[in-house]
Coordinates of C-alpha atoms and ligand atoms in Angstrom, one line a residue:
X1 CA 5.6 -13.6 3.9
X2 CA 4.3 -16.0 6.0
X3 CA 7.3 -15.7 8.1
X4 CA 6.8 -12.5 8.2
X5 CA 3.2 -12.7 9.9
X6 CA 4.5 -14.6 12.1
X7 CA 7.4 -12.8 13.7
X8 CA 5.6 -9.8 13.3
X9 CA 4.1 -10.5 16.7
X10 CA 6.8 -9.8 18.8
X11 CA 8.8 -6.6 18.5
X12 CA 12.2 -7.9 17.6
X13 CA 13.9 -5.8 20.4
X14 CA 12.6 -8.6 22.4
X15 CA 12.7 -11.1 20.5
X16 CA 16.6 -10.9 19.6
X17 CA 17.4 -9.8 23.0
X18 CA 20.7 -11.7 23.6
X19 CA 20.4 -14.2 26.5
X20 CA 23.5 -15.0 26.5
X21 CA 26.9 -13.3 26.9
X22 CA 28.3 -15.2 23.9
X23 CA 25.0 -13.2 21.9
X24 CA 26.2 -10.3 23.4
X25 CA 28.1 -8.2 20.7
X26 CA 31.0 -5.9 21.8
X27 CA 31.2 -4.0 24.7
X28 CA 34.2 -6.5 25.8
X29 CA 36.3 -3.9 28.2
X30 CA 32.8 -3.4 30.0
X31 CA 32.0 -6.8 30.1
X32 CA 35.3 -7.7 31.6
X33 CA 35.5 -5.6 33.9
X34 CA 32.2 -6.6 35.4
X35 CA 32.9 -10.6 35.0
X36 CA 36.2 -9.8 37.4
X37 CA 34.3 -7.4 39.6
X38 CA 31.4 -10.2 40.4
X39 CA 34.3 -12.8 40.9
X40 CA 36.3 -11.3 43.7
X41 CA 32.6 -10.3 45.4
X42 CA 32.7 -9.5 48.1
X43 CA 36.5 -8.8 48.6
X44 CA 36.2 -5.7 46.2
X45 CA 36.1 -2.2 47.3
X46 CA 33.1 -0.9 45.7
X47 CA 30.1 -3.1 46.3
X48 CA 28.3 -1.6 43.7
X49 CA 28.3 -1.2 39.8
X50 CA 27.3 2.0 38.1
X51 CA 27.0 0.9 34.5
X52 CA 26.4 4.0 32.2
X53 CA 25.5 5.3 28.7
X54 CA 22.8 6.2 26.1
X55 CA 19.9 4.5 25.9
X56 CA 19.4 1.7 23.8
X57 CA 23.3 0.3 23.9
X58 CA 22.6 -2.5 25.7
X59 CA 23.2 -1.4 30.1
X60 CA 19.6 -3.5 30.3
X61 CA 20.9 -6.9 28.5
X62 CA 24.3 -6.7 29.6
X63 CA 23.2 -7.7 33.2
X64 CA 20.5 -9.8 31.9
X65 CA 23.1 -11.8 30.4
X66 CA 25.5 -12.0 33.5
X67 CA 22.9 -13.2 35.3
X68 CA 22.2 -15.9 33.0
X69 CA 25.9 -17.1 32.3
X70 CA 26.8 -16.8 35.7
X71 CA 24.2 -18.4 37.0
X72 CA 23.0 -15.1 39.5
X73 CA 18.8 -14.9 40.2
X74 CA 18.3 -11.8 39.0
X75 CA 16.7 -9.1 41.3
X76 CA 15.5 -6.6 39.4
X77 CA 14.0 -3.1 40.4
X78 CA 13.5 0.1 38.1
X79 CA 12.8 3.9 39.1
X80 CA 9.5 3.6 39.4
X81 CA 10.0 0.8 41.9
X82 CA 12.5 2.0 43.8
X83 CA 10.4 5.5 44.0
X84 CA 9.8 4.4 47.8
X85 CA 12.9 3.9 50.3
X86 CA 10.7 1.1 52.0
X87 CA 10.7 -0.7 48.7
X88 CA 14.6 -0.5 48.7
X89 CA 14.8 -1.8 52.3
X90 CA 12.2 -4.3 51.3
X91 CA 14.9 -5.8 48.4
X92 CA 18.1 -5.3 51.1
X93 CA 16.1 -7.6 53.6
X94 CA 15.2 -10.0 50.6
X95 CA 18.6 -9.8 49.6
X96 CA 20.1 -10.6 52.9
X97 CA 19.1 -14.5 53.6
X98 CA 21.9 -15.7 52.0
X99 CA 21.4 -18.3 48.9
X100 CA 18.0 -19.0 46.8
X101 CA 16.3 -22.0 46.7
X102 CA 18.2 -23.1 43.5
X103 CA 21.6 -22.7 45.8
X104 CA 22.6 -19.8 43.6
X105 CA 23.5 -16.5 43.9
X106 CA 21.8 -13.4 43.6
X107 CA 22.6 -10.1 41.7
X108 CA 20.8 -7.2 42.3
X109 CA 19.6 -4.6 39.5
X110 CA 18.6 -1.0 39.7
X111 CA 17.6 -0.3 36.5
X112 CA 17.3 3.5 35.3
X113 CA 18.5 5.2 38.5
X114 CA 18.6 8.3 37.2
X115 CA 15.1 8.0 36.7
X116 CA 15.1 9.4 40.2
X117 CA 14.1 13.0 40.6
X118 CA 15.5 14.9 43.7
X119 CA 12.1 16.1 44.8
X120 CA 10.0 13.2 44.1
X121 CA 12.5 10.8 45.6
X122 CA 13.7 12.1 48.5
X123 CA 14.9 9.7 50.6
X124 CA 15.4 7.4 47.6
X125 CA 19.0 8.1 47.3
X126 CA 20.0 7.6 51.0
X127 CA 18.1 4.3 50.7
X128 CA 20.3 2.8 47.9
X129 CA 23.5 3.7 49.7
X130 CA 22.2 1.8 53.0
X131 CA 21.4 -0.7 50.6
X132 CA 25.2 -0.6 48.8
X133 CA 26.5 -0.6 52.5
X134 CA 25.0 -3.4 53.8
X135 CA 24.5 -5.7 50.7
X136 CA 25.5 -9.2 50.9
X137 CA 25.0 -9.7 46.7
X138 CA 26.2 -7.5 43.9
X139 CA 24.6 -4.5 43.0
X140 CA 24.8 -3.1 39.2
X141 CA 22.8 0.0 38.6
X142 CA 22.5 1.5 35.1
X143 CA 21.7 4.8 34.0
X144 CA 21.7 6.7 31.2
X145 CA 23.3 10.4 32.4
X146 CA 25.0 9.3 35.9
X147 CA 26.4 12.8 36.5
X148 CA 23.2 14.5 37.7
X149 CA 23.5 16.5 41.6
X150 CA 22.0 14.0 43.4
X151 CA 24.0 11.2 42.2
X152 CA 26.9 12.7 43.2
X153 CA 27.3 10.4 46.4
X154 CA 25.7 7.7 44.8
X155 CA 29.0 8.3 42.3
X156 CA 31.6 8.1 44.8
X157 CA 30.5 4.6 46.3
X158 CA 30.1 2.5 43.0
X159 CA 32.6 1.3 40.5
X160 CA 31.7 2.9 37.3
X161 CA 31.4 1.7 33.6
X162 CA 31.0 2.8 30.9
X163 CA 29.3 1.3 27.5
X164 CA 30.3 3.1 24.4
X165 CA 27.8 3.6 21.2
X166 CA 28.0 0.1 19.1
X167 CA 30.1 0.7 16.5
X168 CA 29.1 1.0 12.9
X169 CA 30.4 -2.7 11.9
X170 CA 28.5 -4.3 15.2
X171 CA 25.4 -2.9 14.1
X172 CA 24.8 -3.6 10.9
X173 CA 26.2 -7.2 11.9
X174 CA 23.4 -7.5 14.3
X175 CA 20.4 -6.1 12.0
X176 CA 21.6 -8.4 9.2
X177 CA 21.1 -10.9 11.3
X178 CA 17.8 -9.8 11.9
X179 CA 17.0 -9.9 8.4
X180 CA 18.3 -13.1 7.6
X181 CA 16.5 -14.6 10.7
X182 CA 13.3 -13.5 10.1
X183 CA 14.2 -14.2 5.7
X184 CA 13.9 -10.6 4.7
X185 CA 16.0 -8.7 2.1
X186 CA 17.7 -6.1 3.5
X187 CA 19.9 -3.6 0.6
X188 CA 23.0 -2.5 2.5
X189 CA 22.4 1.3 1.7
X190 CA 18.9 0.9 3.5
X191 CA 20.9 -0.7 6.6
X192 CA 23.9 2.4 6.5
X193 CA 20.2 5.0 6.2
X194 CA 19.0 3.1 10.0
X195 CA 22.9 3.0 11.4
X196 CA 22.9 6.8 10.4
X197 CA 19.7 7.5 11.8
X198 CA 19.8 5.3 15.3
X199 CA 23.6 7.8 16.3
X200 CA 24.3 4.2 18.0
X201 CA 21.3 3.8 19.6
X202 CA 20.8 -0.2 19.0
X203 CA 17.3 -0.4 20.1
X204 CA 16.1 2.5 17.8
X205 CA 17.7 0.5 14.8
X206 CA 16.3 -2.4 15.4
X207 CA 12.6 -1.2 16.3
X208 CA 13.6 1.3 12.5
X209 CA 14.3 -2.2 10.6
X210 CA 11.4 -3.6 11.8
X211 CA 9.3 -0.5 11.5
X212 CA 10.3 -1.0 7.6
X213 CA 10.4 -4.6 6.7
X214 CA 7.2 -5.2 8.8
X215 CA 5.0 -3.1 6.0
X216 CA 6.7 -4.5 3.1
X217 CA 8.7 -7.6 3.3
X218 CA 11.7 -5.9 2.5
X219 CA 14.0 -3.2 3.3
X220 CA 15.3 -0.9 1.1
X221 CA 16.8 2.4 0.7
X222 CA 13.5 4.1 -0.6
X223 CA 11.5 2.4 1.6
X224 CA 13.4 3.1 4.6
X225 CA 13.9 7.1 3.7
X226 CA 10.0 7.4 3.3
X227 CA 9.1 5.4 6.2
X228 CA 11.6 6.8 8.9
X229 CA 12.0 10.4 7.6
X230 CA 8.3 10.5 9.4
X231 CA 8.8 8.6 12.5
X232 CA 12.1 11.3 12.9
X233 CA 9.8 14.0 13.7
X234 CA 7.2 12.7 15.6
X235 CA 5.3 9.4 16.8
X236 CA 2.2 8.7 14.6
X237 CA -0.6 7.1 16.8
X238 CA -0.1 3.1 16.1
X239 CA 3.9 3.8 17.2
X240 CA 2.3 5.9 20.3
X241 CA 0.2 3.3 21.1
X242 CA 2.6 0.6 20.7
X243 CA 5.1 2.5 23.0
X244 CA 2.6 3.4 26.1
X245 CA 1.5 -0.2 25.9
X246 CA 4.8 -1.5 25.7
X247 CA 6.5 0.6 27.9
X248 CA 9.0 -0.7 30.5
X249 CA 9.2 1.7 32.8
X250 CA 6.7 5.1 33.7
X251 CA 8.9 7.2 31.9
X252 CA 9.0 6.0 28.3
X253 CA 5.0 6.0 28.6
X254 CA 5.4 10.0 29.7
X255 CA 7.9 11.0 27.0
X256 CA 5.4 8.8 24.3
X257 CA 2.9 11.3 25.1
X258 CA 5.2 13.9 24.7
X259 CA 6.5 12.9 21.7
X260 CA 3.2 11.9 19.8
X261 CA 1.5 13.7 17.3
X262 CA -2.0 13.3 18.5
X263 CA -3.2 15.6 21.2
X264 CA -4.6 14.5 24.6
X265 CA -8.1 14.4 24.0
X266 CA -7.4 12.6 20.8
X267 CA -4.7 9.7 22.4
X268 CA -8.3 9.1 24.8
X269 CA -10.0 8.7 21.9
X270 CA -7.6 5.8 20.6
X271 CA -6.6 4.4 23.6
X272 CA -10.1 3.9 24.4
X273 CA -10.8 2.3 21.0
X274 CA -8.3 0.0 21.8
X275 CA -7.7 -1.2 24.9
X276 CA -10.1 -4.0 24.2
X277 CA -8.2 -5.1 21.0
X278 CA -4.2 -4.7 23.2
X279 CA -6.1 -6.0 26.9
X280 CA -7.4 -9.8 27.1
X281 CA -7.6 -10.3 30.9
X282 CA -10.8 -8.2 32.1
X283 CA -9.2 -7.6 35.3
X284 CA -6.1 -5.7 33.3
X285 CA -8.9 -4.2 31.2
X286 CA -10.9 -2.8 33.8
X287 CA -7.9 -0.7 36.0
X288 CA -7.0 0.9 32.1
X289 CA -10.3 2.0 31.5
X290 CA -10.4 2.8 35.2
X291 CA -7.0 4.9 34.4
X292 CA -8.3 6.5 31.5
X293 CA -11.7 7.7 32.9
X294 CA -9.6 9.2 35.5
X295 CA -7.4 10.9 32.9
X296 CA -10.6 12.1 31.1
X297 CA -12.1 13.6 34.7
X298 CA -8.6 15.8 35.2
X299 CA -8.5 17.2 31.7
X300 CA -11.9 18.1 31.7
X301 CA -11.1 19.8 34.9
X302 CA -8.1 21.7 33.5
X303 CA -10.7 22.9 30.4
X304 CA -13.1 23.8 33.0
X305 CA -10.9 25.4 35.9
X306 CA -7.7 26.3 33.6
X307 CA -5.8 24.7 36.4
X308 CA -3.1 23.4 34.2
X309 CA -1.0 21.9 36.9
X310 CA -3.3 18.9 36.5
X311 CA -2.2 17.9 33.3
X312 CA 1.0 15.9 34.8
X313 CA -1.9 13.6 36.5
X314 CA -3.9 13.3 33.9
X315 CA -0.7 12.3 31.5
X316 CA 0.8 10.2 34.3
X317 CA -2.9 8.1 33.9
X318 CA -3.1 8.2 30.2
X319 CA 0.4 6.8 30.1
X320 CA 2.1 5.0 32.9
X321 CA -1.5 4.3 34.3
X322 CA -2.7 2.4 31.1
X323 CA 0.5 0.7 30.6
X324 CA 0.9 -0.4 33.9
X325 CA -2.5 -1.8 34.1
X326 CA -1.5 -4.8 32.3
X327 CA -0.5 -7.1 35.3
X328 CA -2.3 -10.5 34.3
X329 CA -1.7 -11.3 31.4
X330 CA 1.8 -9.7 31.1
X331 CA 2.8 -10.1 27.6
X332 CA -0.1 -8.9 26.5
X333 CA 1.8 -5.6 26.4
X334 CA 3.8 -6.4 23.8
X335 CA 1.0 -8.5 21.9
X336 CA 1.0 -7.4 18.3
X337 CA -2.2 -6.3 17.1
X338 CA -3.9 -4.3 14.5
X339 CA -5.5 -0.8 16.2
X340 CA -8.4 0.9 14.8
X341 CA -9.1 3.9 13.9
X342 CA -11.4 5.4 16.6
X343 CA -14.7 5.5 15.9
X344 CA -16.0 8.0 17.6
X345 CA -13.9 10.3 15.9
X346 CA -14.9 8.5 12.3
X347 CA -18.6 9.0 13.3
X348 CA -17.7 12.8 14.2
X349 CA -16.5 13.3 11.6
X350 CA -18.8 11.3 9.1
X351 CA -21.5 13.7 11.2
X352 CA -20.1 16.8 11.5
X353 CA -22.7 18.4 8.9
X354 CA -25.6 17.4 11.1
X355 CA -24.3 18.4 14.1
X356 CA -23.6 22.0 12.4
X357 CA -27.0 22.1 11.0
X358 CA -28.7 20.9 14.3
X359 CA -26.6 24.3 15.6
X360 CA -28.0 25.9 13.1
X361 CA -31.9 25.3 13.8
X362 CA -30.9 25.8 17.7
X363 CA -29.4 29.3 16.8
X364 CA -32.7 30.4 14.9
X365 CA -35.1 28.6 17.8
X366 CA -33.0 30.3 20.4
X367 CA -32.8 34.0 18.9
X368 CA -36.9 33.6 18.5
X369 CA -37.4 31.9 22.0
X370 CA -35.2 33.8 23.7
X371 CA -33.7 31.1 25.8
X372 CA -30.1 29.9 25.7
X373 CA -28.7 27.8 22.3
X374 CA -28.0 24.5 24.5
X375 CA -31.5 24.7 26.1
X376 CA -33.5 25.2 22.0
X377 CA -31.1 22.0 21.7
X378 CA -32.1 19.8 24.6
X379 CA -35.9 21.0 25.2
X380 CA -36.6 22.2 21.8
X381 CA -35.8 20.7 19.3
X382 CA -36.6 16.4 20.4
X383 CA -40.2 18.4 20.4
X384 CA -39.9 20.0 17.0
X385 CA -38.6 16.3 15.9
X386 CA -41.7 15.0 17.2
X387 CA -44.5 17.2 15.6
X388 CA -41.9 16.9 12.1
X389 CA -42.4 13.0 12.1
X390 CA -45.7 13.4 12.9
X391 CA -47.8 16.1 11.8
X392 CA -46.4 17.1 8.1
X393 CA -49.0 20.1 8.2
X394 CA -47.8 21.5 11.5
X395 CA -44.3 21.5 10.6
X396 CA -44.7 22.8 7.0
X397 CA -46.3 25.9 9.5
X398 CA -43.4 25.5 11.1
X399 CA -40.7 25.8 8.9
X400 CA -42.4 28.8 6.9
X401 CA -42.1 30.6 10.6
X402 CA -38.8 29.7 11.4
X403 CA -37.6 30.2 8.0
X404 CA -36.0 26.4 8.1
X405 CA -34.1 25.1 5.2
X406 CA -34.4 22.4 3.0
X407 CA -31.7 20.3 4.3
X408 CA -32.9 21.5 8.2
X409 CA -36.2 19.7 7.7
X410 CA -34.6 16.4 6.3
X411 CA -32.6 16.2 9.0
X412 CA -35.5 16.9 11.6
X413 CA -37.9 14.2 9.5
X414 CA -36.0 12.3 7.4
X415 CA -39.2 10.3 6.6
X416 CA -41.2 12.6 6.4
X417 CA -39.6 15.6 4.9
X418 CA -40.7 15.2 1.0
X419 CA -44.4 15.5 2.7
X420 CA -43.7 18.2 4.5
X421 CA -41.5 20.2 1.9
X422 CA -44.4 19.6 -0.6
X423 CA -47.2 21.2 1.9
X424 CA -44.6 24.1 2.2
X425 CA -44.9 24.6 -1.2
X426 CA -48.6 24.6 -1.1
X427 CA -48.5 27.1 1.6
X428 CA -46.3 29.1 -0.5
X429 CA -48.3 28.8 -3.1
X430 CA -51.3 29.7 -1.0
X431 CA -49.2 32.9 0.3
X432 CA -48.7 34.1 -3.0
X433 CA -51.5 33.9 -4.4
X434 CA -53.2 35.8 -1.3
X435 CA -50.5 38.2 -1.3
X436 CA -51.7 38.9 -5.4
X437 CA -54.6 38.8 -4.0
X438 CA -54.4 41.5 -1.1
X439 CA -52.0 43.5 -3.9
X440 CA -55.8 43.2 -6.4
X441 CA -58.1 44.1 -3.2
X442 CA -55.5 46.9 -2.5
X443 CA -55.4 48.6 -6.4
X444 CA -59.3 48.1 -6.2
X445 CA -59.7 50.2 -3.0
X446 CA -57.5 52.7 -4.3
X447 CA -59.0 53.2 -7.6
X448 CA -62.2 53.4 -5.5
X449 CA -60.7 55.8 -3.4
X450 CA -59.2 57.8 -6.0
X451 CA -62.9 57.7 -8.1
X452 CA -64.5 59.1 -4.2
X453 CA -61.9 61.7 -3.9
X454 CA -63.0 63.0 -8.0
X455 CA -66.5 62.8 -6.8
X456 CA -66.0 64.9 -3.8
X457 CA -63.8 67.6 -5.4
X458 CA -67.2 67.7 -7.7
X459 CA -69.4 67.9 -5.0
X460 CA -67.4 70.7 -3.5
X461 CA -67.0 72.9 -6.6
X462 CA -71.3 71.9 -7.2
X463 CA -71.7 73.4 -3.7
X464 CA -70.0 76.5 -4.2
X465 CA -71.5 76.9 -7.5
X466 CA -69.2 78.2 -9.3
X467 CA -70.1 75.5 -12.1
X468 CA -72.5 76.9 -13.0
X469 CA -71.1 80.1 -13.4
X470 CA -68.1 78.1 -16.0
X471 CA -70.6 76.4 -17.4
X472 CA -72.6 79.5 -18.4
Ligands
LIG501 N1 25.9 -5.7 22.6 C1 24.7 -6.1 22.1 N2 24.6 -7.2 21.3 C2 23.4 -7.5 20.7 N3 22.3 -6.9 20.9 C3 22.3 -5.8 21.7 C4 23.5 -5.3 22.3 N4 23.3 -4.2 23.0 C5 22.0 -4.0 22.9 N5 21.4 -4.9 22.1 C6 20.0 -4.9 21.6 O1 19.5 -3.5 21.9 C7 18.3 -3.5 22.6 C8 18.4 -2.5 23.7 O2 19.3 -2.8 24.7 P1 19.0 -2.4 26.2 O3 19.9 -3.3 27.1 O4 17.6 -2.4 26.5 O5 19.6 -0.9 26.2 P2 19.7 0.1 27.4 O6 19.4 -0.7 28.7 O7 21.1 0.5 27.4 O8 18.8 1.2 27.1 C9 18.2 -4.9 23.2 O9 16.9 -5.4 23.2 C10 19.1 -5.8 22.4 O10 18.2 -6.4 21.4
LIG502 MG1 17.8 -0.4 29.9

């Protein structure tokens, strides 16, 4: 277990990235293809790789490692670097005094060129070419679908390779040796479940395994089926966190959002919970609070305005924004920590009862005020609050005339309501009691009345004097 803690800190697609070719599992026609290609640079005809295939095989690490066994400084770009032509032109010049420091090569990497969209990009293409043309050091691009439009001329200047899915065999090699690295038991059905589930994608089977044995120290097959049968549908907010924060590039933050099951106004409510706890250096912390206020301004216009073409900015700031606001302190985006439950939300929640009966008391305030709901809220009722706390007889008065409950005047005087509930009763008592009153008074006038009305029917039949005549 305590092994366990301890690796837990590093997501173990990192951490067992191979560094070197010899680590490097499979994958030996692509491999050899590129070790020849580099060594007859430049007197090759393509001066550019275009190494392709689905995510998570391995494009990334195979270049890594060439670097690093053949002894290449790595120059490394992704999409959302080479977004800009000027930033291309800025790597050709780089690229062009000859040798490093170190008297070694250099080997140039576009990660993720596919990443570039036609619109957003234009120009992006045209610089890459230039670049191909004129490039004094290897260039190895990777993508993950090469045969989009506007790579098409991109296609017919580079060499291209292709990585196949890791076989079945190579992958469960490589996660055992996960497990026995980081001392975990691993049953071999639970290891066939993630091959089954990752359709050769080596990255999602390694972040599955650790997903698994992370929780419980071990990984088996019931373990594995309840954990990732969830995680199949959609991201739960500690993996959507974990993702925008650890994101390489701007699209894995975007299709995170996507992909998550909390909605927009909710991910703000995490995210800001717990930038603090993911952020250490203040100046990092302070552009991802800056990018989420930003976030929270657009979606409030979209509520407002029902301009919904503002949502892409306000995602782009949510995710790319936040993640790329960790400069500093870089590996702080892949620190592991424990997120919290946002507590805002807890204290909504925990106060949702109030907040409805303060509603309430606005709703009755307003309909007998005639003024708006919001304004009985904000002018009203801090008054009413006021004269509660403070003058129990005043607001016993009170709640008899607005009809307020029980529960309405504990929340308006929580000190003070047993007071004021008793002088209600009083005054209830006092009603009643003149209401018997009034109902006595009333039966008295109208036997009264009734006894006058006899009288004057007497007086009448006296003055015509016809009782005498009956009486005779
Ligand atoms: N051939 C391999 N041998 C060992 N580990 C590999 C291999 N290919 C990929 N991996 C592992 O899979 C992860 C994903 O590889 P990556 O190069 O980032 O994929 P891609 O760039 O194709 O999306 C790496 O972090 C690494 O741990
Ligand atoms: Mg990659």
């Amino acid at each position: 277990m305590r092994c366990l803690a301890v690796s837990a800190k590093i997501p173990w697609v990192i951490k067992y990235r191979p560094k070197t070719l010899s680590d490097y599992v499979d994958q030996e026609d692509a491999k050899n293809t590129i070790i020849n290609w580099l060594k007859r640079f430049p007197s090759v005809d393509k001066k550019a790789v275009l190494l392709h295939g689905p995510p998570g095989v391995g494009k990334t690490t195979l270049v890594e490692c060439l670097a690093h066994d053949l002894r290449y400084d790595l120059i490394e770009m992704n999409a959302s670097d080479f977004r800009r032509s000027k930033d291309i032109n800025r790597v050709a010049i780089k690229s062009a005094d000859k040798i490093s420091l170190a008297g070694r090569g250099k080997l140039i990497l576009l990660d993720e060129v596919d990443g570039i969209y036609e619109k957003v990009d234009a120009g992006s293409v045209e610089a890459i070419l230039e670049l191909i043309k004129n490039t004094k050091f290897p260039v190895i691009m990777t993508a993950n679908d090469p045969w989009s439009n506007q790579l098409r001329e991109l296609r017919e200047n580079v060499l291209m390779i292709e990585l196949k899915r890791l076989g079945k065999k190579e992958i469960l090699e490589i996660l055992r040796k996960i497990c026995s690295s980081e001392k975990i038991h691993c049953s071999d059905d639970a290891l066939n479940y993630i091959y089954e589930l990752s359709n050769g994608d080596l990255r999602s089977a390694i972040n599955d395994l650790q997903s698994v044995a992370e929780g419980f120290g071990r990984v088996d097959l019931d373990l594995a089926k309840a954990i990732l049968r969830r995680r199949d549908r959609e991201l739960d907010p500690f993996e959507t966190l974990r993702n925008i924060f650890g994101a390489r590039y701007a699209w894995q933050a975007k299709i995170t959002i996507s992909q998550s099951n909390l909605d927009r106004d909710m991910l703000i409510q995490w995210l800001n919970e717990n930038l603090p706890r993911q952020i250490q250096d203040p100046e990092d912390l302070w552009r991802a609070y800056d990018a989420l206020a930003k976030a929270t301004v657009y979606l409030s216009r979209i509520i407002r305005t029902g301009d919904w073409d503002l949502l892409s900015y306000a995602i782009d700031l949510m995710g790319p924004g936040v993640s790329f606001s960790i400069k500093n302190i870089e590996k702080d985006k892949w620190r592991w920590v424990k997120y919290n439950f946002p507590e805002k939300i807890r204290e909504l929640s925990r106060t949702r009862e109030q907040r409805e009966l303060i509603n309430s008391i606005a709703s009755i305030i307003a309909a007998r005020e005639h003024i708006s709901r919001n304004k009985a809220r904000t002018e009203v009722l801090p008054y009413l609050r006021i004269i509660f706390q403070n003058n129990p007889d005043e607001a016993a008065k009170i709640v008899l005339g607005l009809g307020l409950s029980d529960n309405m005047v504990k929340l308006l005087a929580p000190e003070k309501s047993g007071e004021i509930l008793k002088r209600v009763k009083e005054y209830q008592k006092l009603i009643r009691e003149e209401a018997s009153r009034e109902g006595e008074k009333k039966e008295k006038r109208k036997t009264v009345e009734k006894k006058t009305v006899e009288k004057r029917e007497e007086k009448k039949t006296q003055a015509t004097g016809l009782d005498k005549w009956w009486k005779k």
